[in-house]
Amino acid sequence: MMAKKKKAYRLKHYLREELLPTTFCQGCGCGTVLNTYAQAIEELQINPKDIVSVTGIGCSSWIPSPYFKADTLHTTHGRAIAFATGVKIMKPEANVVVIAGDGDLAGIGGNHLIHAARRNVGLAVFLINNMIYGMTGGQVSPMTPLGDKTTTTPYGNPEYPFNIAEFVAAAGANYVARWTTYHVFPLMESIQKAMTKDGFSFVEILTQCPVSYGRRVGMRTGEEFLKYFKENTINSLKAKDMTPEEIGDKIIVGKIVERNRKEFTTILREMNEERRK
Amino acid sequence: MRHKYDEKKIRRVIGEKVQFVQGDASAVYGALLAGCSFFAGYPITPASETAELMSKLLPKAGGVYIQMEDEIASMGAIIGASWAGAKTMTTTSGPGFSLMQENIGYACMTETPCVVIDVQRSGPSTGQPTEGSQGDMMQARWGTHGDHEIIALSPNSVQETLDLTIEAFNLSEKYRTPVILLTDGEIGHLREKCVMPEKGEFEIIDRKGPTVGRDKYVPFQADESLVPSMARFGDGYHVYVTGLTHVEKGYPSTSSAEDHDRLVRRLVDKIEKNRKSITMVEKDYQKGSKIAILAYGASARPSAAAVRKLRRKRKKVDFLRLITIWPFPNEEVRELADRVDRIYVPEMNLGQLVHPIREAAEGRAKIIQVPRIGGPLHTPKEIMDAMRKKA
């Protein structure tokens, strides 16, 4: 067989190449998200100069920070949205993007998440939900399903997880959706929607962590997770005509909410301009 | 949105040149004159008046005010806004200052200019919200974890609160570091005459921007000043900013002892090596004094009164007031310790700055605490009585 010439990665100009390869584990979904995100940016033709990535602490924060080449603020654990709010107010023309994990945004930083959604700040927030604290080795997170064994729930998780997407929708976000790393094309469209929609946009991206979570719940490979996501999800358009019994334990993917409340920094600017007259 | 410093507009917003206001208000005036264009805060006694006045004046002066969901978020927002190019500030008191500590460390590590005013109140915990104290002197120094150097200033009057707020902005821009202004409930709520400085009576320092092209710019590479130039978000430099230990390019380096040592020592040295120029003290020495009072902030007021009373009784006494608290004015304290036998230190805490004072004095003079807690200032008599007891 002839040796195939290795093709260069088509989107690598969006990455800080000198920092590759990534530190992500084998089978991790973060690479899929990075690829999908870069593809979304490419199709939207957004100049990375006009993007500010703001992240917290955890594996998924490493998706843009440091790998995606744009102005990047890798902040303290849980606080990315607070930092991003400061950036957005002083740079309303920028695409301010927050990418962080479930521990970061739904756990330690939950308060900032709901208040940013309430204010309807023009941020695009991508919550990478791997249902675990992966970087620290697999401790229970606010998104870990009930009963699951983790390193800190050796007898099973006694807590219910958040329905974080519904929660953010209820808090007032302009756009909320949920997808998984299996649904890469609809996910990409959803990322594009979040990037272009005025106001607070939020996409929960279910992803796999075979190393720190999967192997303790019987899913040792990325493929097993993808299969699970494929077989256990229902599109929100279908789900709305189904009874709760019919939906059962299935995960609802797709658009959760879309509305057109005026964006926070726009209101703020208009009010301030009024004062300056 | 780019903030343009418009002095005329700012003066119009501030109003009368001479005003009778409280320290919390003069801090706001100082911030406006210094060019503050972004304020994020959270209500807390006895600092709420700064937020209220900022919310009223800052939009008129061309800036933006936001009330965040807590002090952690306030600190985060001012750091984010600073990277977007703004001069930023937050104000708080003890409990909120505790919540800000992690992000203050982030600002130290990422060299983000910003100003934090801590209107100190009686603690620990919720303590006595309306009572002043000097309980956060050490929290300002060591509240955030890890090796670092910090700049902190402490005013003793409404006028000095204004002057030092301007100074705090300038130092923070010059050294690219958070600067803490340690006022307290007494100075914050005290009403006094306050004169707005004229143009030319104060300096305005802006952070240095990149001087080389985008492909040559190395974000955390410093020249002999040890302070790197700062690229603003959105200007195409693709800056990577992280609280992780990083190399000059900004990229993480989490397990190299050399990289960590090089970075943290530079962060410390850029302040430490400029200790002399950052240090501000007020000295009032008499030839032949054997005793001295060393004070700062609100407690310097009854201390100065005690000095006057003692001198009226023809007693010789030296007086040293620290205006810069951190980096600590070691040399000035040592010089005083060389002059006298005993130094009395009235503090509104059970002993905080007395420790670096002892360390700086190196046993050359006896250091005697005059502590007071629970709100009211020391009386001059109380200080004089303490001095008589040991005399």
XYZ file of C-alpha atoms in Angstrom:
668
model
C 0.000 0.000 0.000
C 1.235 3.427 -0.834
C 1.935 5.680 2.110
C -0.790 8.272 2.228
C 0.421 11.842 2.469
C -0.833 13.271 5.728
C -3.247 16.090 5.056
C -2.781 19.208 7.131
C -5.724 20.082 9.355
C -7.838 22.498 7.371
C -8.666 24.834 10.277
C -5.292 24.948 11.949
C -4.836 28.659 11.232
C -7.434 29.217 13.958
C -5.240 27.455 16.491
C -2.109 28.372 18.418
C -0.164 25.764 16.505
C 2.933 25.899 18.673
C 0.863 24.580 21.594
C -0.371 21.479 19.758
C -0.966 18.614 20.302
C -3.710 19.290 22.818
C -3.582 17.862 26.312
C -6.973 16.166 25.906
C -7.161 12.454 26.766
C -7.868 9.758 24.205
C -11.583 9.631 23.464
C -12.282 13.057 25.002
C -15.003 15.162 23.391
C -13.192 18.477 23.758
C -11.414 18.023 20.424
C -14.775 17.514 18.703
C -16.076 20.727 20.232
C -12.927 22.660 19.249
C -13.214 21.382 15.682
C -16.939 22.156 15.490
C -16.408 25.601 16.974
C -13.577 26.439 14.535
C -15.753 25.223 11.654
C -18.609 27.445 12.867
C -16.304 30.474 13.010
C -14.930 29.672 9.554
C -18.404 29.480 8.022
C -19.541 32.661 9.729
C -16.336 34.332 8.525
C -15.768 35.975 11.868
C -12.291 37.467 12.135
C -10.633 36.007 15.266
C -9.521 39.577 15.986
C -13.166 40.266 16.857
C -13.444 37.351 19.277
C -12.579 37.420 22.966
C -12.596 33.933 24.506
C -13.169 33.863 28.237
C -12.826 30.601 30.112
C -12.715 29.188 33.601
C -10.801 26.261 35.032
C -11.215 22.684 33.860
C -10.581 20.515 30.817
C -13.163 22.184 28.586
C -11.820 25.669 29.315
C -8.706 24.521 27.496
C -10.701 24.248 24.257
C -10.153 27.911 23.389
C -7.688 28.588 26.154
C -4.965 28.339 24.951
C -5.754 26.498 21.701
C -8.027 28.930 19.832
C -6.020 31.890 18.536
C -7.905 35.005 19.654
C -7.669 37.344 22.629
C -8.119 34.948 25.508
C -8.831 35.438 29.192
C -8.305 32.219 31.124
C -9.847 33.260 34.431
C -10.369 31.830 37.893
C -12.600 28.803 38.520
C -16.259 29.588 37.900
C -15.839 33.288 37.224
C -15.497 33.396 33.439
C -18.934 34.984 32.934
C -18.189 37.766 35.427
C -14.935 38.634 33.643
C -16.703 38.333 30.272
C -19.395 40.780 31.420
C -16.686 43.385 32.079
C -15.158 42.761 28.649
C -18.537 42.916 26.870
C -19.550 46.199 28.519
C -16.351 47.916 27.432
C -16.174 46.129 24.042
C -19.812 45.616 22.993
C -18.796 45.184 19.349
C -16.715 42.073 20.166
C -17.912 38.462 20.026
C -17.349 37.573 23.662
C -17.447 33.790 24.000
C -17.396 31.764 27.204
C -16.455 28.097 27.006
C -16.337 26.226 30.299
C -17.429 23.045 31.957
C -20.337 21.900 34.098
C -18.346 22.172 37.321
C -17.315 25.679 36.360
C -20.591 27.139 35.084
C -23.230 25.054 36.881
C -21.270 24.445 40.099
C -18.932 27.073 41.507
C -19.996 29.728 38.985
C -23.734 29.027 38.887
C -24.617 32.390 40.358
C -22.828 34.306 37.591
C -24.543 32.136 34.965
C -28.082 32.870 36.120
C -27.425 36.583 36.615
C -25.855 36.971 33.179
C -28.879 35.183 31.683
C -31.196 37.451 33.694
C -29.368 40.568 32.465
C -29.359 39.121 28.953
C -25.717 40.151 28.441
C -24.636 39.591 24.848
C -22.359 36.627 25.511
C -22.242 33.275 23.727
C -21.824 30.714 26.484
C -20.999 27.092 25.717
C -21.291 24.775 28.690
C -19.325 21.627 27.967
C -21.167 19.082 30.087
C -19.121 15.942 30.691
C -21.063 15.291 33.900
C -17.906 15.138 36.034
C -14.950 17.100 37.429
C -12.563 15.580 34.915
C -9.356 17.552 35.401
C -9.207 16.748 39.111
C -9.761 13.063 38.457
C -13.480 12.327 38.403
C -15.336 13.829 41.352
C -19.132 14.206 41.331
C -20.430 17.378 39.633
C -23.821 19.123 39.761
C -24.503 17.440 36.405
C -23.629 13.866 37.399
C -26.728 11.637 37.079
C -28.388 10.314 40.236
C -26.837 7.083 41.486
C -23.592 7.240 39.498
C -20.369 6.206 41.146
C -17.562 8.751 41.080
C -14.403 9.149 43.141
C -16.348 11.178 45.717
C -19.616 9.218 45.491
C -18.217 5.721 45.971
C -21.681 4.450 47.028
C -23.515 6.273 44.247
C -24.509 9.908 43.727
C -27.323 10.827 46.155
C -28.063 14.126 44.351
C -30.220 15.035 41.371
C -28.445 16.831 38.524
C -29.492 20.226 37.172
C -31.523 20.629 34.030
C -29.173 23.496 33.338
C -30.505 24.471 29.898
C -34.099 24.837 31.178
C -32.744 26.738 34.150
C -30.888 29.261 31.985
C -33.957 29.585 29.743
C -36.083 30.367 32.804
C -33.547 32.964 33.941
C -34.146 34.964 30.753
C -31.585 34.020 28.083
C -32.425 34.960 24.498
C -31.291 31.635 23.045
C -30.860 28.254 24.710
C -30.131 24.891 23.106
C -28.726 21.512 24.018
C -26.718 19.211 21.753
C -24.138 16.480 22.121
C -20.788 15.620 20.558
C -22.654 13.020 18.504
C -24.754 15.720 16.800
C -21.863 17.689 15.299
C -23.713 19.334 12.401
C -26.743 20.587 14.317
C -24.299 21.545 17.078
C -22.321 23.647 14.631
C -25.471 25.414 13.487
C -26.437 25.977 17.088
C -22.997 27.477 17.839
C -23.483 29.787 14.865
C -26.919 30.765 16.107
C -25.476 31.514 19.561
C -22.656 33.580 18.053
C -24.980 35.707 15.948
C -28.002 35.998 18.240
C -28.275 39.250 20.177
C -28.440 38.836 23.942
C -27.433 35.957 26.174
C -27.011 32.708 24.230
C -26.386 29.390 25.861
C -25.654 25.982 24.404
C -25.239 22.990 26.664
C -22.967 20.524 24.890
C -23.089 17.020 26.329
C -19.721 15.416 25.888
C -17.834 12.315 26.864
C -15.153 11.836 29.480
C -14.259 8.151 29.189
C -11.207 8.531 31.432
C -12.489 10.271 34.547
C -16.174 9.355 34.336
C -16.988 6.714 31.734
C -14.816 3.939 33.075
C -16.589 4.145 36.433
C -20.043 3.866 34.865
C -19.303 1.189 32.284
C -18.495 3.358 29.266
C -14.797 3.042 28.676
C -14.525 4.587 25.218
C -15.639 7.733 23.453
C -17.560 5.609 20.946
C -19.734 4.115 23.676
C -20.739 7.616 24.752
C -21.512 8.690 21.199
C -23.679 5.630 20.765
C -25.415 6.455 24.035
C -26.018 10.055 22.901
C -27.368 8.765 19.586
C -29.786 6.309 21.168
C -30.919 8.282 24.171
C -31.781 11.700 22.781
C -35.011 13.154 21.413
C -35.255 16.363 19.456
C -37.131 19.091 21.283
C -39.467 19.505 18.296
C -40.589 15.881 18.695
C -40.584 15.977 22.459
C -43.079 18.796 22.654
C -45.824 16.472 21.377
C -44.841 13.649 23.738
C -45.979 12.915 27.286
C -43.390 12.899 30.099
C -43.909 9.112 30.299
C -43.041 8.755 26.619
C -39.949 10.913 27.045
C -38.823 9.004 30.124
C -35.077 9.252 30.780
C -34.281 10.464 27.278
C -32.241 13.645 26.888
C -33.965 16.415 24.968
C -31.705 18.013 22.371
C -32.300 20.962 20.071
C -33.583 24.443 20.690
C -34.989 24.998 24.177
C -35.904 28.663 23.864
C -35.529 31.605 21.544
C -36.768 35.085 22.344
C -35.865 38.660 21.510
C -35.394 40.608 24.703
C -33.185 43.654 24.237
C -29.535 42.996 25.016
C -28.148 44.343 28.297
C -25.191 46.435 27.099
C -27.459 48.035 24.485
C -29.945 49.092 27.180
C -27.075 50.277 29.357
C -25.528 52.295 26.546
C -28.819 53.909 25.603
C -29.524 54.888 29.200
C -26.022 56.273 29.669
C -26.227 58.251 26.448
C -29.440 59.798 27.741
C -27.506 61.003 30.825
C -24.730 62.503 28.715
C -27.018 64.754 26.663
C -16.461 51.659 23.232
C -13.379 53.722 23.852
C -13.359 56.072 26.787
C -11.968 59.498 26.095
C -10.681 61.450 29.061
C -12.631 64.694 29.002
C -11.466 66.771 31.926
C -13.974 69.555 31.372
C -16.847 67.095 31.425
C -15.493 65.347 34.505
C -15.185 68.641 36.387
C -18.715 69.552 35.370
C -19.958 66.215 36.706
C -18.064 66.642 39.990
C -19.395 70.169 40.502
C -18.003 72.740 42.920
C -14.248 72.993 43.264
C -14.500 73.147 47.059
C -16.959 70.785 48.699
C -17.913 69.546 52.148
C -18.214 65.798 51.555
C -17.524 62.406 53.065
C -14.508 60.247 52.250
C -16.637 57.796 50.268
C -17.551 60.698 47.949
C -14.051 62.111 47.598
C -12.861 58.647 46.545
C -15.348 58.812 43.669
C -14.115 62.275 42.684
C -10.538 61.017 42.730
C -11.448 58.059 40.530
C -13.218 60.293 38.010
C -10.289 62.720 37.862
C -7.896 59.790 37.391
C -9.877 58.645 34.337
C -11.831 55.713 35.746
C -14.313 54.597 33.092
C -15.633 51.335 34.528
C -16.919 50.564 37.989
C -18.370 47.250 39.177
C -19.521 46.887 42.744
C -21.801 45.273 45.266
C -23.513 47.086 48.143
C -21.825 46.842 51.525
C -21.679 49.105 54.562
C -19.733 51.382 54.953
C -18.720 51.515 51.261
C -22.166 51.675 49.608
C -22.010 55.458 49.218
C -19.136 55.088 46.739
C -21.247 52.784 44.557
C -24.281 55.059 44.803
C -22.336 58.143 43.793
C -20.485 56.255 41.052
C -23.805 55.030 39.601
C -24.936 58.638 39.440
C -21.768 60.340 38.169
C -19.859 57.798 36.096
C -22.418 57.555 33.238
C -22.446 61.362 32.998
C -18.659 61.379 32.833
C -18.682 58.936 29.927
C -18.068 55.724 31.845
C -20.104 52.684 32.827
C -21.376 51.531 36.204
C -22.633 48.032 36.918
C -23.802 46.376 40.100
C -22.719 42.755 39.983
C -24.212 39.757 41.785
C -21.426 39.621 44.369
C -17.923 40.903 45.103
C -16.266 37.985 43.327
C -18.057 39.027 40.146
C -17.250 42.715 40.736
C -13.560 41.934 40.911
C -13.809 39.706 37.829
C -15.675 42.352 35.854
C -13.127 45.087 36.581
C -10.314 42.793 35.448
C -12.166 41.925 32.225
C -12.939 45.590 31.559
C -9.319 46.526 32.240
C -8.198 44.162 29.466
C -10.729 45.871 27.214
C -8.712 49.052 27.847
C -10.570 50.737 30.710
C -9.283 52.161 33.969
C -11.384 50.250 36.464
C -12.333 50.268 40.111
C -14.452 48.516 42.712
C -15.153 49.429 46.323
C -16.022 47.192 49.229
C -15.521 46.458 52.905
C -14.074 43.545 54.925
C -16.435 40.672 54.010
C -16.481 41.690 50.340
C -12.728 42.236 50.373
C -12.342 38.633 51.559
C -14.443 37.431 48.614
C -12.303 39.416 46.175
C -9.012 37.898 47.261
C -8.771 35.100 44.677
C -9.348 37.486 41.800
C -6.965 40.063 43.305
C -4.316 37.336 43.051
C -5.408 36.786 39.444
C -4.885 40.499 38.758
C -1.388 40.285 40.329
C -0.504 37.211 38.255
C -1.899 38.580 34.979
C -0.587 42.109 35.653
C -3.975 43.735 35.279
C -4.246 47.366 36.404
C -7.255 47.959 38.674
C -8.099 49.752 41.892
C -9.859 48.277 44.938
C -11.037 50.572 47.714
C -11.605 48.768 50.994
C -13.572 50.923 53.428
C -12.588 48.802 56.416
C -15.123 47.832 59.053
C -14.987 45.943 62.289
C -14.623 42.168 61.890
C -14.134 39.229 61.812
C -17.110 38.039 59.788
C -20.087 40.400 59.695
C -18.698 42.108 62.801
C -19.860 45.696 63.246
C -20.826 46.931 59.776
C -21.057 50.606 60.652
C -17.929 50.759 62.800
C -14.568 51.612 61.314
C -11.474 49.517 61.869
C -8.016 48.819 60.525
C -8.577 45.102 60.437
C -7.653 44.417 56.812
C -4.074 45.703 56.777
C -2.705 42.169 56.630
C -5.542 40.886 54.453
C -4.471 43.489 51.892
C -0.956 42.104 52.057
C -1.533 38.373 52.277
C -5.235 37.823 51.569
C -4.593 36.107 48.271
C -2.544 32.935 48.190
C 0.996 32.541 46.965
C 4.046 34.758 46.726
C 3.234 38.223 45.510
C 3.834 41.879 46.186
C 1.007 44.378 46.462
C 0.606 48.144 46.632
C -1.679 49.543 49.344
C -2.187 53.121 50.489
C -4.048 54.487 53.508
C -5.460 58.033 53.756
C -6.176 59.931 56.978
C -8.612 62.523 55.643
C -11.299 63.176 53.071
C -8.880 65.243 50.976
C -6.212 62.573 51.108
C -8.779 59.940 50.082
C -9.230 61.892 46.843
C -5.511 62.444 46.326
C -4.594 58.827 47.032
C -7.355 57.461 44.804
C -5.716 59.305 41.908
C -2.346 57.979 43.061
C -3.764 54.446 43.283
C -4.856 54.597 39.627
C -1.472 55.957 38.581
C 0.491 53.297 40.454
C -1.758 50.572 39.112
C -1.273 51.748 35.519
C 2.462 52.269 35.949
C 3.220 48.920 37.571
C 0.331 46.936 36.031
C -0.870 45.646 39.350
C -3.968 45.888 41.538
C -3.692 48.750 44.024
C -5.643 48.711 47.276
C -6.801 51.890 48.999
C -7.342 51.116 52.676
C -9.751 53.651 54.085
C -12.175 52.808 56.878
C -15.666 53.514 58.163
C -14.431 56.589 60.030
C -12.731 58.300 57.068
C -15.353 56.987 54.628
C -18.199 58.606 56.550
C -16.313 61.648 57.843
C -17.368 64.939 56.278
C -14.612 67.467 55.656
C -13.568 70.148 53.263
C -12.327 68.731 49.996
C -10.658 70.735 47.243
C -10.580 69.384 43.696
C -7.011 69.615 42.438
C -6.424 71.836 39.411
C -5.009 70.633 36.135
C -1.250 70.431 36.579
C -1.583 69.739 40.301
C -1.827 66.025 39.664
C -0.432 63.581 37.180
C -2.329 61.060 35.070
C -0.404 57.936 34.140
C -1.616 55.522 31.464
C -0.363 51.961 30.999
C 2.157 51.534 28.192
C 0.856 49.904 25.048
C 2.783 47.708 22.618
C 5.546 49.488 20.710
C 6.221 46.694 18.226
C 4.125 45.054 15.526
C 1.642 42.265 16.141
C 3.997 39.498 15.026
C 6.863 40.754 17.200
C 4.831 41.510 20.319
C 5.538 39.262 23.311
C 2.831 40.058 25.872
C 4.675 39.316 29.108
C 8.179 40.299 28.101
C 9.430 43.193 30.208
C 12.199 45.699 29.648
C 14.398 47.016 32.474
C 11.321 48.558 34.120
C 10.179 44.947 34.694
C 6.679 46.015 33.580
C 5.565 44.585 30.221
C 3.542 46.670 27.776
C -0.152 45.787 27.683
C -2.088 45.092 24.495
C -5.776 45.809 24.619
C -8.293 43.130 23.664
C -9.628 43.653 20.178
C -6.489 45.233 18.764
C -5.450 42.033 17.008
C -2.620 40.940 19.275
C -4.371 37.656 20.206
C -3.127 37.997 23.753
C -3.359 34.933 25.940
C -3.941 35.857 29.577
C -3.910 33.190 32.263
C -3.594 32.921 36.016
C -1.477 29.826 35.447
C 2.264 30.256 35.665
C 3.181 31.411 32.184
C 6.174 32.139 30.005
C 6.749 35.508 28.336
C 4.462 34.604 25.442
C 1.711 34.117 28.007
C 1.508 30.361 27.464
C 1.040 28.088 30.476
C 4.058 26.470 32.045
C 2.778 24.511 34.981
C 5.665 22.312 36.040
C 8.862 24.247 35.388
C 10.485 25.601 38.536
C 12.594 27.992 36.428
C 9.604 29.523 34.631
C 7.690 29.956 37.877
C 10.673 31.465 39.641
C 11.385 33.882 36.788
C 7.771 35.077 36.578
C 6.974 35.399 40.275
C 10.275 37.088 41.096
C 9.689 39.638 38.362
C 6.168 40.307 39.675
C 7.617 40.868 43.141
C 10.660 42.794 41.954
C 8.764 45.269 39.787
C 7.222 46.615 43.005
C 9.939 45.753 45.518
C 12.686 47.466 43.503
C 10.565 50.600 43.298
C 9.746 50.648 46.989
C 11.487 54.003 47.390
C 9.452 55.780 44.760
C 6.182 54.153 45.864
C 6.747 55.007 49.534
C 4.920 58.023 50.920
C 5.177 58.988 54.584
C 4.627 62.100 56.665
C 7.491 62.805 59.042
C 7.465 65.287 61.904
C 10.616 64.825 63.961
C 12.093 66.838 66.836
C 15.748 66.924 67.671
C 16.484 64.891 70.774
C 13.211 62.921 70.929
C 13.372 59.633 72.778
C 9.827 58.600 72.011
C 7.715 58.489 68.862
C 4.220 57.744 67.678
C 3.902 55.776 64.447
C 0.414 55.655 62.957
C -1.553 55.511 59.708
C -5.051 56.126 58.386
C -7.786 57.176 60.809
C -5.769 56.418 63.947
C -3.129 58.902 62.765
C -5.605 61.685 63.575
C -5.797 61.200 67.374
C -2.093 60.293 67.220
C -1.249 63.671 65.687
C -3.419 65.346 68.359
C -1.525 63.475 71.092
C 1.767 64.660 69.588
C 0.556 68.276 69.634
C -0.612 67.988 73.246
C 2.672 66.422 74.361
C 4.669 69.126 72.636
C 2.545 71.764 74.305
C 3.716 70.212 77.559
C 7.276 70.655 76.223
C 7.753 66.916 75.766
C 9.835 65.952 72.769
C 8.132 63.410 70.520
C 8.590 62.225 66.940
C 5.662 61.468 64.657
C 5.711 59.227 61.616
C 2.617 58.584 59.524
C 2.647 55.838 56.924
C 0.723 56.722 53.771
C 2.061 53.829 51.732
C 1.363 50.647 53.661
C 2.564 48.063 51.133
C 5.305 47.719 50.056
C 6.195 48.424 53.661
C 8.283 51.569 54.309
C 11.087 49.599 56.012
C 13.755 52.267 55.701
C 11.649 55.053 57.133
C 10.663 52.919 60.125
C 14.279 51.866 60.694
C 15.386 55.489 60.549
C 12.833 56.346 63.231
C 13.896 53.366 65.344
C 17.462 54.706 65.181
C 16.319 58.086 66.473
C 14.226 57.079 69.492
C 14.050 54.479 72.269
C 10.351 53.740 72.157
C 7.808 53.768 69.332
C 4.092 53.705 70.160
C 1.825 52.231 67.529
C -1.895 53.069 67.892
C -3.872 50.786 65.582
C -7.578 50.076 65.283
C -6.912 46.345 65.546
C -5.222 44.056 68.053
C -1.874 44.376 66.296
C -1.285 44.146 62.571
C 1.265 46.647 61.256
C 3.081 46.419 64.567
C 4.641 43.219 63.188
C 6.382 44.642 60.093
C 7.251 47.682 62.221
C 9.060 45.400 64.716
C 10.726 43.595 61.851
C 11.922 46.852 60.298
C 13.097 48.277 63.639
C 15.347 45.232 64.139
C 15.383 45.781 67.900
C 16.774 49.328 67.656
C 13.773 50.682 69.542
C 11.074 49.169 71.712
C 7.799 48.879 69.800
C 4.705 49.274 71.967
C 1.188 48.522 70.734
C -1.703 50.826 71.550
C -4.606 48.751 70.252
C -8.260 49.733 70.084
C -11.154 47.834 68.531
C -14.918 48.147 68.292
C -15.336 51.342 66.327
C -14.546 54.671 67.960
C -11.151 56.218 67.294
C -8.539 56.327 70.022
C -8.748 59.514 72.044
C -5.508 61.515 72.233
C -5.665 61.027 76.013
C -5.868 57.268 75.622
C -2.685 57.319 73.556
C -0.943 59.655 76.007
C -2.003 57.456 78.937
C -0.541 54.416 77.224
C 2.699 56.328 76.766
C 2.763 57.409 80.409
C 2.299 53.846 81.610
C 5.396 52.634 79.827
C 7.424 55.783 80.427
